[in-house]
Amino acid sequence: DAANTGDTIKVKPGTYDEDLAITTEGLTLEGPNAGTPGDGDRGPEATIKQGLEITADGVRIDGVEVTNADTNGILLGSAPSGVVVTNTVVRDIKGDVGGSKAAGNGINLQFTGAFKKTSTGIEISNNLIRDISTPDNDGGDADAIGVQLLPRGNDVENLLIRDNVIADIQPGTASDGSRSEARAISIDTQFTDTPGGSRGDFGQATSLNISDNEMDNLTADFARAIALFEDENGDTQGDTN
C-alpha cells in the first residue's frame, strides 16, 4: 500500500497467502527468480497463493510464482498499457463456476473494468503456465485457458505473447449437451454476454505477435493450441503473426 510510482519491490522467497492487487503505475515486482525463465533452473520461489491482479500502467512482474484456487492466476482487468509479465510461474489454477460456465485462466487479459480504452504494449514472455483446470460443471461448459485476451469493448495494440511454456491444461467435465475446452492461447474479441452489442463498438486486437511458445498436454472435449475468435461485426485491422 505504501508503494510509489516507479518503485521496485523485491520479494524474498516464501509463501504469501494473499490476493495481491497492483494499482500503482510503473511498479516492478521482482521475485527471487527474476531473469530466469519459468521453465529454467530456478531457486526457491516467492509464491503468491491467491492470485495477482494488475490495473495500473507500466507494471512489471519478474521472477515470482502465482497459484490460486479460484478463477485466475494473473488478471489484467482494466485495459492497462505497458505491462510486462516475465520469468514467472503460474500454476495450479483451480477455476470456478460462474453462471453456466466453469472457467480457469492462467494469465487473463479480461478488460471488464474499462470501456473504449486502448491498451498497448503488453508483454507476456518466458513464463511457465501449467496445471490450469476448472471444477466439473453440471450446468454448462468448462473452459481452461493458459493465456486469454478478452478486451470487452477496448482496443488492444502491440500485444506480445512469446517464449512461454503452457502445459497441462485440463478443464473439468461439462454437462450433457455442453462441452469442455482446453486452449493454450485464446484471443477473443466477441461479446458473448452482451446481446446486440449493447456496450457499443466491438474491441479490436491489432498487431499481435504470438511466437515461439511451447504447448503440451491440452486435454478436453475440444483442445486448441491457439484459438482466434472475432465477432462477425468486427473489422480486422493490422497484421497478426
JSON list of C-alpha atoms in Angstrom, two decimals:
[
{"chain": "A", "resi": 1, "resn": "ASP", "atom": "CA", "xyz": [0.00, 0.00, 0.00]},
{"chain": "A", "resi": 2, "resn": "ALA", "atom": "CA", "xyz": [2.96, 2.34, 0.57]},
{"chain": "A", "resi": 3, "resn": "ALA", "atom": "CA", "xyz": [4.49, 1.87, -2.88]},
{"chain": "A", "resi": 4, "resn": "ASN", "atom": "CA", "xyz": [5.10, 4.93, -5.05]},
{"chain": "A", "resi": 5, "resn": "THR", "atom": "CA", "xyz": [5.12, 5.29, -8.83]},
{"chain": "A", "resi": 6, "resn": "GLY", "atom": "CA", "xyz": [8.26, 3.75, -10.29]},
{"chain": "A", "resi": 7, "resn": "ASP", "atom": "CA", "xyz": [9.24, 1.77, -7.19]},
{"chain": "A", "resi": 8, "resn": "THR", "atom": "CA", "xyz": [10.82, -1.68, -7.33]},
{"chain": "A", "resi": 9, "resn": "ILE", "atom": "CA", "xyz": [9.67, -4.13, -4.67]},
{"chain": "A", "resi": 10, "resn": "LYS", "atom": "CA", "xyz": [11.96, -7.12, -4.18]},
{"chain": "A", "resi": 11, "resn": "VAL", "atom": "CA", "xyz": [10.13, -10.16, -2.83]},
{"chain": "A", "resi": 12, "resn": "LYS", "atom": "CA", "xyz": [12.05, -12.75, -0.80]},
{"chain": "A", "resi": 13, "resn": "PRO", "atom": "CA", "xyz": [11.46, -16.50, -1.17]},
{"chain": "A", "resi": 14, "resn": "GLY", "atom": "CA", "xyz": [8.49, -17.71, 0.81]},
{"chain": "A", "resi": 15, "resn": "THR", "atom": "CA", "xyz": [4.74, -18.24, 0.64]},
{"chain": "A", "resi": 16, "resn": "TYR", "atom": "CA", "xyz": [2.44, -15.22, 0.66]},
{"chain": "A", "resi": 17, "resn": "ASP", "atom": "CA", "xyz": [-1.12, -16.36, 1.36]},
{"chain": "A", "resi": 18, "resn": "GLU", "atom": "CA", "xyz": [-2.94, -13.34, -0.03]},
{"chain": "A", "resi": 19, "resn": "ASP", "atom": "CA", "xyz": [-4.54, -11.97, -3.16]},
{"chain": "A", "resi": 20, "resn": "LEU", "atom": "CA", "xyz": [-2.38, -9.12, -4.42]},
{"chain": "A", "resi": 21, "resn": "ALA", "atom": "CA", "xyz": [-3.67, -6.12, -6.37]},
{"chain": "A", "resi": 22, "resn": "ILE", "atom": "CA", "xyz": [-1.23, -3.70, -8.02]},
{"chain": "A", "resi": 23, "resn": "THR", "atom": "CA", "xyz": [-2.74, -0.26, -8.57]},
{"chain": "A", "resi": 24, "resn": "THR", "atom": "CA", "xyz": [0.48, 1.83, -8.64]},
{"chain": "A", "resi": 25, "resn": "GLU", "atom": "CA", "xyz": [1.80, 2.87, -12.05]},
{"chain": "A", "resi": 26, "resn": "GLY", "atom": "CA", "xyz": [5.32, 1.89, -13.01]},
{"chain": "A", "resi": 27, "resn": "LEU", "atom": "CA", "xyz": [5.71, -0.59, -10.15]},
{"chain": "A", "resi": 28, "resn": "THR", "atom": "CA", "xyz": [8.17, -3.50, -10.54]},
{"chain": "A", "resi": 29, "resn": "LEU", "atom": "CA", "xyz": [7.58, -6.66, -8.51]},
{"chain": "A", "resi": 30, "resn": "GLU", "atom": "CA", "xyz": [10.85, -8.57, -8.58]},
{"chain": "A", "resi": 31, "resn": "GLY", "atom": "CA", "xyz": [10.98, -12.09, -7.18]},
{"chain": "A", "resi": 32, "resn": "PRO", "atom": "CA", "xyz": [14.00, -14.23, -6.32]},
{"chain": "A", "resi": 33, "resn": "ASN", "atom": "CA", "xyz": [13.97, -15.78, -9.81]},
{"chain": "A", "resi": 34, "resn": "ALA", "atom": "CA", "xyz": [13.98, -12.52, -11.76]},
{"chain": "A", "resi": 35, "resn": "GLY", "atom": "CA", "xyz": [15.75, -13.04, -15.07]},
{"chain": "A", "resi": 36, "resn": "THR", "atom": "CA", "xyz": [15.28, -16.84, -15.03]},
{"chain": "A", "resi": 37, "resn": "PRO", "atom": "CA", "xyz": [12.63, -18.25, -17.40]},
{"chain": "A", "resi": 38, "resn": "GLY", "atom": "CA", "xyz": [9.69, -20.03, -15.83]},
{"chain": "A", "resi": 39, "resn": "ASP", "atom": "CA", "xyz": [10.94, -23.42, -17.08]},
{"chain": "A", "resi": 40, "resn": "GLY", "atom": "CA", "xyz": [14.58, -22.65, -16.24]},
{"chain": "A", "resi": 41, "resn": "ASP", "atom": "CA", "xyz": [16.85, -23.69, -13.39]},
{"chain": "A", "resi": 42, "resn": "ARG", "atom": "CA", "xyz": [15.09, -21.76, -10.64]},
{"chain": "A", "resi": 43, "resn": "GLY", "atom": "CA", "xyz": [15.78, -21.41, -6.95]},
{"chain": "A", "resi": 44, "resn": "PRO", "atom": "CA", "xyz": [13.28, -21.13, -4.09]},
{"chain": "A", "resi": 45, "resn": "GLU", "atom": "CA", "xyz": [10.18, -19.24, -5.13]},
{"chain": "A", "resi": 46, "resn": "ALA", "atom": "CA", "xyz": [8.21, -16.28, -3.80]},
{"chain": "A", "resi": 47, "resn": "THR", "atom": "CA", "xyz": [4.73, -17.81, -4.11]},
{"chain": "A", "resi": 48, "resn": "ILE", "atom": "CA", "xyz": [1.62, -15.63, -4.14]},
{"chain": "A", "resi": 49, "resn": "LYS", "atom": "CA", "xyz": [-1.15, -18.08, -3.27]},
{"chain": "A", "resi": 50, "resn": "GLN", "atom": "CA", "xyz": [-4.41, -16.28, -4.08]},
{"chain": "A", "resi": 51, "resn": "GLY", "atom": "CA", "xyz": [-3.72, -14.71, -7.45]},
{"chain": "A", "resi": 52, "resn": "LEU", "atom": "CA", "xyz": [-2.48, -11.35, -8.66]},
{"chain": "A", "resi": 53, "resn": "GLU", "atom": "CA", "xyz": [-4.46, -8.51, -10.29]},
{"chain": "A", "resi": 54, "resn": "ILE", "atom": "CA", "xyz": [-2.90, -5.62, -12.24]},
{"chain": "A", "resi": 55, "resn": "THR", "atom": "CA", "xyz": [-4.90, -2.48, -13.03]},
{"chain": "A", "resi": 56, "resn": "ALA", "atom": "CA", "xyz": [-2.12, 0.12, -13.43]},
{"chain": "A", "resi": 57, "resn": "ASP", "atom": "CA", "xyz": [0.04, 1.03, -16.43]},
{"chain": "A", "resi": 58, "resn": "GLY", "atom": "CA", "xyz": [3.73, 0.22, -16.67]},
{"chain": "A", "resi": 59, "resn": "VAL", "atom": "CA", "xyz": [3.78, -2.62, -14.15]},
{"chain": "A", "resi": 60, "resn": "ARG", "atom": "CA", "xyz": [6.49, -5.28, -14.42]},
{"chain": "A", "resi": 61, "resn": "ILE", "atom": "CA", "xyz": [6.27, -8.73, -12.82]},
{"chain": "A", "resi": 62, "resn": "ASP", "atom": "CA", "xyz": [9.54, -10.68, -12.93]},
{"chain": "A", "resi": 63, "resn": "GLY", "atom": "CA", "xyz": [10.53, -13.91, -11.26]},
{"chain": "A", "resi": 64, "resn": "VAL", "atom": "CA", "xyz": [7.65, -14.80, -8.92]},
{"chain": "A", "resi": 65, "resn": "GLU", "atom": "CA", "xyz": [5.26, -17.75, -8.69]},
{"chain": "A", "resi": 66, "resn": "VAL", "atom": "CA", "xyz": [1.47, -17.43, -8.60]},
{"chain": "A", "resi": 67, "resn": "THR", "atom": "CA", "xyz": [-1.15, -20.02, -7.65]},
{"chain": "A", "resi": 68, "resn": "ASN", "atom": "CA", "xyz": [-4.88, -19.72, -7.00]},
{"chain": "A", "resi": 69, "resn": "ALA", "atom": "CA", "xyz": [-7.74, -21.99, -6.01]},
{"chain": "A", "resi": 70, "resn": "ASP", "atom": "CA", "xyz": [-10.07, -19.57, -7.86]},
{"chain": "A", "resi": 71, "resn": "THR", "atom": "CA", "xyz": [-10.55, -18.45, -11.48]},
{"chain": "A", "resi": 72, "resn": "ASN", "atom": "CA", "xyz": [-7.40, -16.50, -12.44]},
{"chain": "A", "resi": 73, "resn": "GLY", "atom": "CA", "xyz": [-3.69, -16.73, -11.79]},
{"chain": "A", "resi": 74, "resn": "ILE", "atom": "CA", "xyz": [-2.81, -13.23, -13.03]},
{"chain": "A", "resi": 75, "resn": "LEU", "atom": "CA", "xyz": [-5.63, -10.90, -14.09]},
{"chain": "A", "resi": 76, "resn": "LEU", "atom": "CA", "xyz": [-5.26, -7.67, -16.07]},
{"chain": "A", "resi": 77, "resn": "GLY", "atom": "CA", "xyz": [-8.68, -6.20, -15.52]},
{"chain": "A", "resi": 78, "resn": "SER", "atom": "CA", "xyz": [-8.79, -2.55, -16.61]},
{"chain": "A", "resi": 79, "resn": "ALA", "atom": "CA", "xyz": [-7.06, -2.39, -20.01]},
{"chain": "A", "resi": 80, "resn": "PRO", "atom": "CA", "xyz": [-3.65, -1.28, -18.69]},
{"chain": "A", "resi": 81, "resn": "SER", "atom": "CA", "xyz": [-0.74, -0.46, -21.02]},
{"chain": "A", "resi": 82, "resn": "GLY", "atom": "CA", "xyz": [2.95, -1.26, -20.84]},
{"chain": "A", "resi": 83, "resn": "VAL", "atom": "CA", "xyz": [2.53, -4.24, -18.52]},
{"chain": "A", "resi": 84, "resn": "VAL", "atom": "CA", "xyz": [5.23, -6.96, -18.60]},
{"chain": "A", "resi": 85, "resn": "VAL", "atom": "CA", "xyz": [4.79, -10.40, -17.05]},
{"chain": "A", "resi": 86, "resn": "THR", "atom": "CA", "xyz": [8.02, -12.35, -17.50]},
{"chain": "A", "resi": 87, "resn": "ASN", "atom": "CA", "xyz": [10.07, -15.16, -15.95]},
{"chain": "A", "resi": 88, "resn": "THR", "atom": "CA", "xyz": [7.11, -16.14, -13.80]},
{"chain": "A", "resi": 89, "resn": "VAL", "atom": "CA", "xyz": [5.47, -19.45, -12.92]},
{"chain": "A", "resi": 90, "resn": "VAL", "atom": "CA", "xyz": [1.67, -19.56, -12.92]},
{"chain": "A", "resi": 91, "resn": "ARG", "atom": "CA", "xyz": [0.45, -22.95, -11.74]},
{"chain": "A", "resi": 92, "resn": "ASP", "atom": "CA", "xyz": [-2.34, -24.88, -10.06]},
{"chain": "A", "resi": 93, "resn": "ILE", "atom": "CA", "xyz": [-5.21, -22.59, -11.01]},
{"chain": "A", "resi": 94, "resn": "LYS", "atom": "CA", "xyz": [-8.33, -24.48, -9.93]},
{"chain": "A", "resi": 95, "resn": "GLY", "atom": "CA", "xyz": [-11.02, -22.32, -11.57]},
{"chain": "A", "resi": 96, "resn": "ASP", "atom": "CA", "xyz": [-14.59, -21.61, -10.53]},
{"chain": "A", "resi": 97, "resn": "VAL", "atom": "CA", "xyz": [-18.17, -21.85, -11.82]},
{"chain": "A", "resi": 98, "resn": "GLY", "atom": "CA", "xyz": [-19.96, -18.60, -12.67]},
{"chain": "A", "resi": 99, "resn": "GLY", "atom": "CA", "xyz": [-23.40, -18.68, -14.23]},
{"chain": "A", "resi": 100, "resn": "SER", "atom": "CA", "xyz": [-23.48, -21.51, -16.76]},
{"chain": "A", "resi": 101, "resn": "LYS", "atom": "CA", "xyz": [-19.70, -21.73, -17.31]},
{"chain": "A", "resi": 102, "resn": "ALA", "atom": "CA", "xyz": [-16.76, -23.10, -15.38]},
{"chain": "A", "resi": 103, "resn": "ALA", "atom": "CA", "xyz": [-13.57, -21.17, -16.12]},
{"chain": "A", "resi": 104, "resn": "GLY", "atom": "CA", "xyz": [-9.92, -21.30, -15.15]},
{"chain": "A", "resi": 105, "resn": "ASN", "atom": "CA", "xyz": [-7.26, -18.99, -16.62]},
{"chain": "A", "resi": 106, "resn": "GLY", "atom": "CA", "xyz": [-3.51, -18.80, -16.13]},
{"chain": "A", "resi": 107, "resn": "ILE", "atom": "CA", "xyz": [-2.95, -15.20, -17.33]},
{"chain": "A", "resi": 108, "resn": "ASN", "atom": "CA", "xyz": [-6.21, -13.43, -18.17]},
{"chain": "A", "resi": 109, "resn": "LEU", "atom": "CA", "xyz": [-6.36, -10.11, -20.04]},
{"chain": "A", "resi": 110, "resn": "GLN", "atom": "CA", "xyz": [-10.09, -9.60, -19.47]},
{"chain": "A", "resi": 111, "resn": "PHE", "atom": "CA", "xyz": [-10.81, -5.88, -19.54]},
{"chain": "A", "resi": 112, "resn": "THR", "atom": "CA", "xyz": [-14.21, -5.78, -17.85]},
{"chain": "A", "resi": 113, "resn": "GLY", "atom": "CA", "xyz": [-13.06, -2.85, -15.68]},
{"chain": "A", "resi": 114, "resn": "ALA", "atom": "CA", "xyz": [-12.72, -0.45, -18.64]},
{"chain": "A", "resi": 115, "resn": "PHE", "atom": "CA", "xyz": [-14.57, 0.55, -21.83]},
{"chain": "A", "resi": 116, "resn": "LYS", "atom": "CA", "xyz": [-13.39, 2.20, -25.05]},
{"chain": "A", "resi": 117, "resn": "LYS", "atom": "CA", "xyz": [-9.79, 2.41, -23.87]},
{"chain": "A", "resi": 118, "resn": "THR", "atom": "CA", "xyz": [-6.72, 1.41, -25.86]},
{"chain": "A", "resi": 119, "resn": "SER", "atom": "CA", "xyz": [-4.31, -0.99, -24.19]},
{"chain": "A", "resi": 120, "resn": "THR", "atom": "CA", "xyz": [-0.89, -1.09, -25.83]},
{"chain": "A", "resi": 121, "resn": "GLY", "atom": "CA", "xyz": [2.47, -2.73, -25.32]},
{"chain": "A", "resi": 122, "resn": "ILE", "atom": "CA", "xyz": [1.61, -5.67, -23.06]},
{"chain": "A", "resi": 123, "resn": "GLU", "atom": "CA", "xyz": [4.28, -8.41, -22.96]},
{"chain": "A", "resi": 124, "resn": "ILE", "atom": "CA", "xyz": [3.75, -11.97, -21.72]},
{"chain": "A", "resi": 125, "resn": "SER", "atom": "CA", "xyz": [7.10, -13.76, -22.10]},
{"chain": "A", "resi": 126, "resn": "ASN", "atom": "CA", "xyz": [9.31, -16.54, -20.74]},
{"chain": "A", "resi": 127, "resn": "ASN", "atom": "CA", "xyz": [6.67, -17.80, -18.31]},
{"chain": "A", "resi": 128, "resn": "LEU", "atom": "CA", "xyz": [5.70, -21.33, -17.29]},
{"chain": "A", "resi": 129, "resn": "ILE", "atom": "CA", "xyz": [1.93, -21.69, -17.16]},
{"chain": "A", "resi": 130, "resn": "ARG", "atom": "CA", "xyz": [0.78, -25.14, -16.08]},
{"chain": "A", "resi": 131, "resn": "ASP", "atom": "CA", "xyz": [-1.93, -27.13, -14.38]},
{"chain": "A", "resi": 132, "resn": "ILE", "atom": "CA", "xyz": [-4.89, -24.92, -15.27]},
{"chain": "A", "resi": 133, "resn": "SER", "atom": "CA", "xyz": [-8.24, -26.56, -14.54]},
{"chain": "A", "resi": 134, "resn": "THR", "atom": "CA", "xyz": [-11.87, -25.97, -13.57]},
{"chain": "A", "resi": 135, "resn": "PRO", "atom": "CA", "xyz": [-14.38, -27.73, -11.37]},
{"chain": "A", "resi": 136, "resn": "ASP", "atom": "CA", "xyz": [-16.79, -30.13, -13.05]},
{"chain": "A", "resi": 137, "resn": "ASN", "atom": "CA", "xyz": [-19.85, -28.24, -14.27]},
{"chain": "A", "resi": 138, "resn": "ASP", "atom": "CA", "xyz": [-23.24, -29.94, -14.36]},
{"chain": "A", "resi": 139, "resn": "GLY", "atom": "CA", "xyz": [-24.88, -26.75, -15.70]},
{"chain": "A", "resi": 140, "resn": "GLY", "atom": "CA", "xyz": [-22.90, -25.89, -18.85]},
{"chain": "A", "resi": 141, "resn": "ASP", "atom": "CA", "xyz": [-19.45, -25.57, -20.42]},
{"chain": "A", "resi": 142, "resn": "ALA", "atom": "CA", "xyz": [-16.00, -25.81, -18.83]},
{"chain": "A", "resi": 143, "resn": "ASP", "atom": "CA", "xyz": [-13.07, -23.81, -20.30]},
{"chain": "A", "resi": 144, "resn": "ALA", "atom": "CA", "xyz": [-9.46, -23.90, -19.10]},
{"chain": "A", "resi": 145, "resn": "ILE", "atom": "CA", "xyz": [-7.07, -21.44, -20.79]},
{"chain": "A", "resi": 146, "resn": "GLY", "atom": "CA", "xyz": [-3.35, -20.70, -20.44]},
{"chain": "A", "resi": 147, "resn": "VAL", "atom": "CA", "xyz": [-3.33, -17.09, -21.75]},
{"chain": "A", "resi": 148, "resn": "GLN", "atom": "CA", "xyz": [-6.57, -15.31, -22.64]},
{"chain": "A", "resi": 149, "resn": "LEU", "atom": "CA", "xyz": [-7.31, -11.94, -24.25]},
{"chain": "A", "resi": 150, "resn": "LEU", "atom": "CA", "xyz": [-10.92, -10.78, -23.85]},
{"chain": "A", "resi": 151, "resn": "PRO", "atom": "CA", "xyz": [-10.88, -6.99, -24.45]},
{"chain": "A", "resi": 152, "resn": "ARG", "atom": "CA", "xyz": [-14.60, -6.33, -23.81]},
{"chain": "A", "resi": 153, "resn": "GLY", "atom": "CA", "xyz": [-15.06, -3.22, -25.92]},
{"chain": "A", "resi": 154, "resn": "ASN", "atom": "CA", "xyz": [-11.48, -1.96, -25.63]},
{"chain": "A", "resi": 155, "resn": "ASP", "atom": "CA", "xyz": [-8.83, -1.90, -28.34]},
{"chain": "A", "resi": 156, "resn": "VAL", "atom": "CA", "xyz": [-5.58, -3.82, -27.91]},
{"chain": "A", "resi": 157, "resn": "GLU", "atom": "CA", "xyz": [-2.40, -2.96, -29.81]},
{"chain": "A", "resi": 158, "resn": "ASN", "atom": "CA", "xyz": [1.11, -4.47, -29.91]},
{"chain": "A", "resi": 159, "resn": "LEU", "atom": "CA", "xyz": [0.46, -7.45, -27.65]},
{"chain": "A", "resi": 160, "resn": "LEU", "atom": "CA", "xyz": [3.43, -9.82, -27.40]},
{"chain": "A", "resi": 161, "resn": "ILE", "atom": "CA", "xyz": [2.98, -13.44, -26.24]},
{"chain": "A", "resi": 162, "resn": "ARG", "atom": "CA", "xyz": [6.34, -15.15, -26.73]},
{"chain": "A", "resi": 163, "resn": "ASP", "atom": "CA", "xyz": [8.61, -17.90, -25.40]},
{"chain": "A", "resi": 164, "resn": "ASN", "atom": "CA", "xyz": [6.12, -19.23, -22.87]},
{"chain": "A", "resi": 165, "resn": "VAL", "atom": "CA", "xyz": [5.68, -22.88, -21.89]},
{"chain": "A", "resi": 166, "resn": "ILE", "atom": "CA", "xyz": [1.98, -23.71, -21.48]},
{"chain": "A", "resi": 167, "resn": "ALA", "atom": "CA", "xyz": [1.18, -27.24, -20.33]},
{"chain": "A", "resi": 168, "resn": "ASP", "atom": "CA", "xyz": [-1.35, -29.45, -18.58]},
{"chain": "A", "resi": 169, "resn": "ILE", "atom": "CA", "xyz": [-4.50, -27.50, -19.41]},
{"chain": "A", "resi": 170, "resn": "GLN", "atom": "CA", "xyz": [-7.43, -29.69, -18.38]},
{"chain": "A", "resi": 171, "resn": "PRO", "atom": "CA", "xyz": [-10.92, -28.41, -17.52]},
{"chain": "A", "resi": 172, "resn": "GLY", "atom": "CA", "xyz": [-13.42, -30.46, -15.56]},
{"chain": "A", "resi": 173, "resn": "THR", "atom": "CA", "xyz": [-16.30, -32.23, -17.21]},
{"chain": "A", "resi": 174, "resn": "ALA", "atom": "CA", "xyz": [-19.18, -30.33, -18.82]},
{"chain": "A", "resi": 175, "resn": "SER", "atom": "CA", "xyz": [-22.88, -31.13, -18.62]},
{"chain": "A", "resi": 176, "resn": "ASP", "atom": "CA", "xyz": [-24.70, -33.20, -21.23]},
{"chain": "A", "resi": 177, "resn": "GLY", "atom": "CA", "xyz": [-25.11, -31.15, -24.40]},
{"chain": "A", "resi": 178, "resn": "SER", "atom": "CA", "xyz": [-22.27, -28.80, -23.41]},
{"chain": "A", "resi": 179, "resn": "ARG", "atom": "CA", "xyz": [-18.52, -29.18, -23.85]},
{"chain": "A", "resi": 180, "resn": "SER", "atom": "CA", "xyz": [-15.20, -28.81, -22.15]},
{"chain": "A", "resi": 181, "resn": "GLU", "atom": "CA", "xyz": [-12.45, -26.90, -23.95]},
{"chain": "A", "resi": 182, "resn": "ALA", "atom": "CA", "xyz": [-8.70, -26.55, -23.32]},
{"chain": "A", "resi": 183, "resn": "ARG", "atom": "CA", "xyz": [-6.89, -23.64, -25.00]},
{"chain": "A", "resi": 184, "resn": "ALA", "atom": "CA", "xyz": [-3.24, -22.72, -24.61]},
{"chain": "A", "resi": 185, "resn": "ILE", "atom": "CA", "xyz": [-3.74, -19.20, -26.02]},
{"chain": "A", "resi": 186, "resn": "SER", "atom": "CA", "xyz": [-7.13, -17.63, -26.73]},
{"chain": "A", "resi": 187, "resn": "ILE", "atom": "CA", "xyz": [-7.71, -14.28, -28.48]},
{"chain": "A", "resi": 188, "resn": "ASP", "atom": "CA", "xyz": [-11.40, -13.42, -28.34]},
{"chain": "A", "resi": 189, "resn": "THR", "atom": "CA", "xyz": [-12.99, -10.11, -29.36]},
{"chain": "A", "resi": 190, "resn": "GLN", "atom": "CA", "xyz": [-16.58, -11.33, -29.14]},
{"chain": "A", "resi": 191, "resn": "PHE", "atom": "CA", "xyz": [-19.28, -10.03, -26.81]},
{"chain": "A", "resi": 192, "resn": "THR", "atom": "CA", "xyz": [-20.92, -13.32, -25.98]},
{"chain": "A", "resi": 193, "resn": "ASP", "atom": "CA", "xyz": [-22.70, -11.92, -22.92]},
{"chain": "A", "resi": 194, "resn": "THR", "atom": "CA", "xyz": [-23.94, -8.56, -24.26]},
{"chain": "A", "resi": 195, "resn": "PRO", "atom": "CA", "xyz": [-26.83, -9.27, -26.67]},
{"chain": "A", "resi": 196, "resn": "GLY", "atom": "CA", "xyz": [-26.96, -6.83, -29.56]},
{"chain": "A", "resi": 197, "resn": "GLY", "atom": "CA", "xyz": [-23.57, -5.34, -28.71]},
{"chain": "A", "resi": 198, "resn": "SER", "atom": "CA", "xyz": [-25.21, -3.19, -26.04]},
{"chain": "A", "resi": 199, "resn": "ARG", "atom": "CA", "xyz": [-21.83, -1.90, -24.78]},
{"chain": "A", "resi": 200, "resn": "GLY", "atom": "CA", "xyz": [-21.09, -0.25, -28.13]},
{"chain": "A", "resi": 201, "resn": "ASP", "atom": "CA", "xyz": [-18.40, -0.92, -30.71]},
{"chain": "A", "resi": 202, "resn": "PHE", "atom": "CA", "xyz": [-16.53, -4.19, -30.64]},
{"chain": "A", "resi": 203, "resn": "GLY", "atom": "CA", "xyz": [-12.97, -4.13, -29.37]},
{"chain": "A", "resi": 204, "resn": "GLN", "atom": "CA", "xyz": [-10.20, -4.67, -31.91]},
{"chain": "A", "resi": 205, "resn": "ALA", "atom": "CA", "xyz": [-6.94, -6.57, -31.45]},
{"chain": "A", "resi": 206, "resn": "THR", "atom": "CA", "xyz": [-4.22, -5.33, -33.82]},
{"chain": "A", "resi": 207, "resn": "SER", "atom": "CA", "xyz": [-0.51, -6.05, -34.31]},
{"chain": "A", "resi": 208, "resn": "LEU", "atom": "CA", "xyz": [-0.38, -9.19, -32.21]},
{"chain": "A", "resi": 209, "resn": "ASN", "atom": "CA", "xyz": [2.84, -11.21, -32.00]},
{"chain": "A", "resi": 210, "resn": "ILE", "atom": "CA", "xyz": [2.31, -14.78, -30.81]},
{"chain": "A", "resi": 211, "resn": "SER", "atom": "CA", "xyz": [5.55, -16.68, -31.35]},
{"chain": "A", "resi": 212, "resn": "ASP", "atom": "CA", "xyz": [7.87, -19.40, -30.06]},
{"chain": "A", "resi": 213, "resn": "ASN", "atom": "CA", "xyz": [5.50, -20.70, -27.40]},
{"chain": "A", "resi": 214, "resn": "GLU", "atom": "CA", "xyz": [5.65, -24.37, -26.37]},
{"chain": "A", "resi": 215, "resn": "MET", "atom": "CA", "xyz": [2.30, -26.06, -25.70]},
{"chain": "A", "resi": 216, "resn": "ASP", "atom": "CA", "xyz": [1.70, -29.54, -24.37]},
{"chain": "A", "resi": 217, "resn": "ASN", "atom": "CA", "xyz": [-0.98, -31.77, -22.89]},
{"chain": "A", "resi": 218, "resn": "LEU", "atom": "CA", "xyz": [-4.23, -29.95, -23.59]},
{"chain": "A", "resi": 219, "resn": "THR", "atom": "CA", "xyz": [-6.98, -32.37, -22.51]},
{"chain": "A", "resi": 220, "resn": "ALA", "atom": "CA", "xyz": [-10.71, -31.77, -23.08]},
{"chain": "A", "resi": 221, "resn": "ASP", "atom": "CA", "xyz": [-13.60, -32.46, -25.47]},
{"chain": "A", "resi": 222, "resn": "PHE", "atom": "CA", "xyz": [-12.00, -29.78, -27.67]},
{"chain": "A", "resi": 223, "resn": "ALA", "atom": "CA", "xyz": [-8.31, -28.81, -27.46]},
{"chain": "A", "resi": 224, "resn": "ARG", "atom": "CA", "xyz": [-6.85, -25.79, -29.29]},
{"chain": "A", "resi": 225, "resn": "ALA", "atom": "CA", "xyz": [-3.24, -24.63, -29.16]},
{"chain": "A", "resi": 226, "resn": "ILE", "atom": "CA", "xyz": [-4.16, -21.12, -30.41]},
{"chain": "A", "resi": 227, "resn": "ALA", "atom": "CA", "xyz": [-7.77, -20.00, -30.74]},
{"chain": "A", "resi": 228, "resn": "LEU", "atom": "CA", "xyz": [-8.60, -16.78, -32.59]},
{"chain": "A", "resi": 229, "resn": "PHE", "atom": "CA", "xyz": [-12.19, -15.54, -32.30]},
{"chain": "A", "resi": 230, "resn": "GLU", "atom": "CA", "xyz": [-13.67, -12.37, -33.78]},
{"chain": "A", "resi": 231, "resn": "ASP", "atom": "CA", "xyz": [-17.31, -11.34, -33.93]},
{"chain": "A", "resi": 232, "resn": "GLU", "atom": "CA", "xyz": [-18.66, -11.10, -37.47]},
{"chain": "A", "resi": 233, "resn": "ASN", "atom": "CA", "xyz": [-19.48, -7.42, -36.90]},
{"chain": "A", "resi": 234, "resn": "GLY", "atom": "CA", "xyz": [-15.91, -6.50, -36.08]},
{"chain": "A", "resi": 235, "resn": "ASP", "atom": "CA", "xyz": [-13.34, -5.39, -38.68]},
{"chain": "A", "resi": 236, "resn": "THR", "atom": "CA", "xyz": [-9.90, -6.99, -38.77]},
{"chain": "A", "resi": 237, "resn": "GLN", "atom": "CA", "xyz": [-7.12, -4.37, -38.70]},
{"chain": "A", "resi": 238, "resn": "GLY", "atom": "CA", "xyz": [-3.33, -4.66, -38.93]},
{"chain": "A", "resi": 239, "resn": "ASP", "atom": "CA", "xyz": [-1.24, -7.81, -39.02]},
{"chain": "A", "resi": 240, "resn": "THR", "atom": "CA", "xyz": [-1.28, -10.89, -36.83]},
{"chain": "A", "resi": 241, "resn": "ASN", "atom": "CA", "xyz": [1.77, -13.15, -36.80]}
]
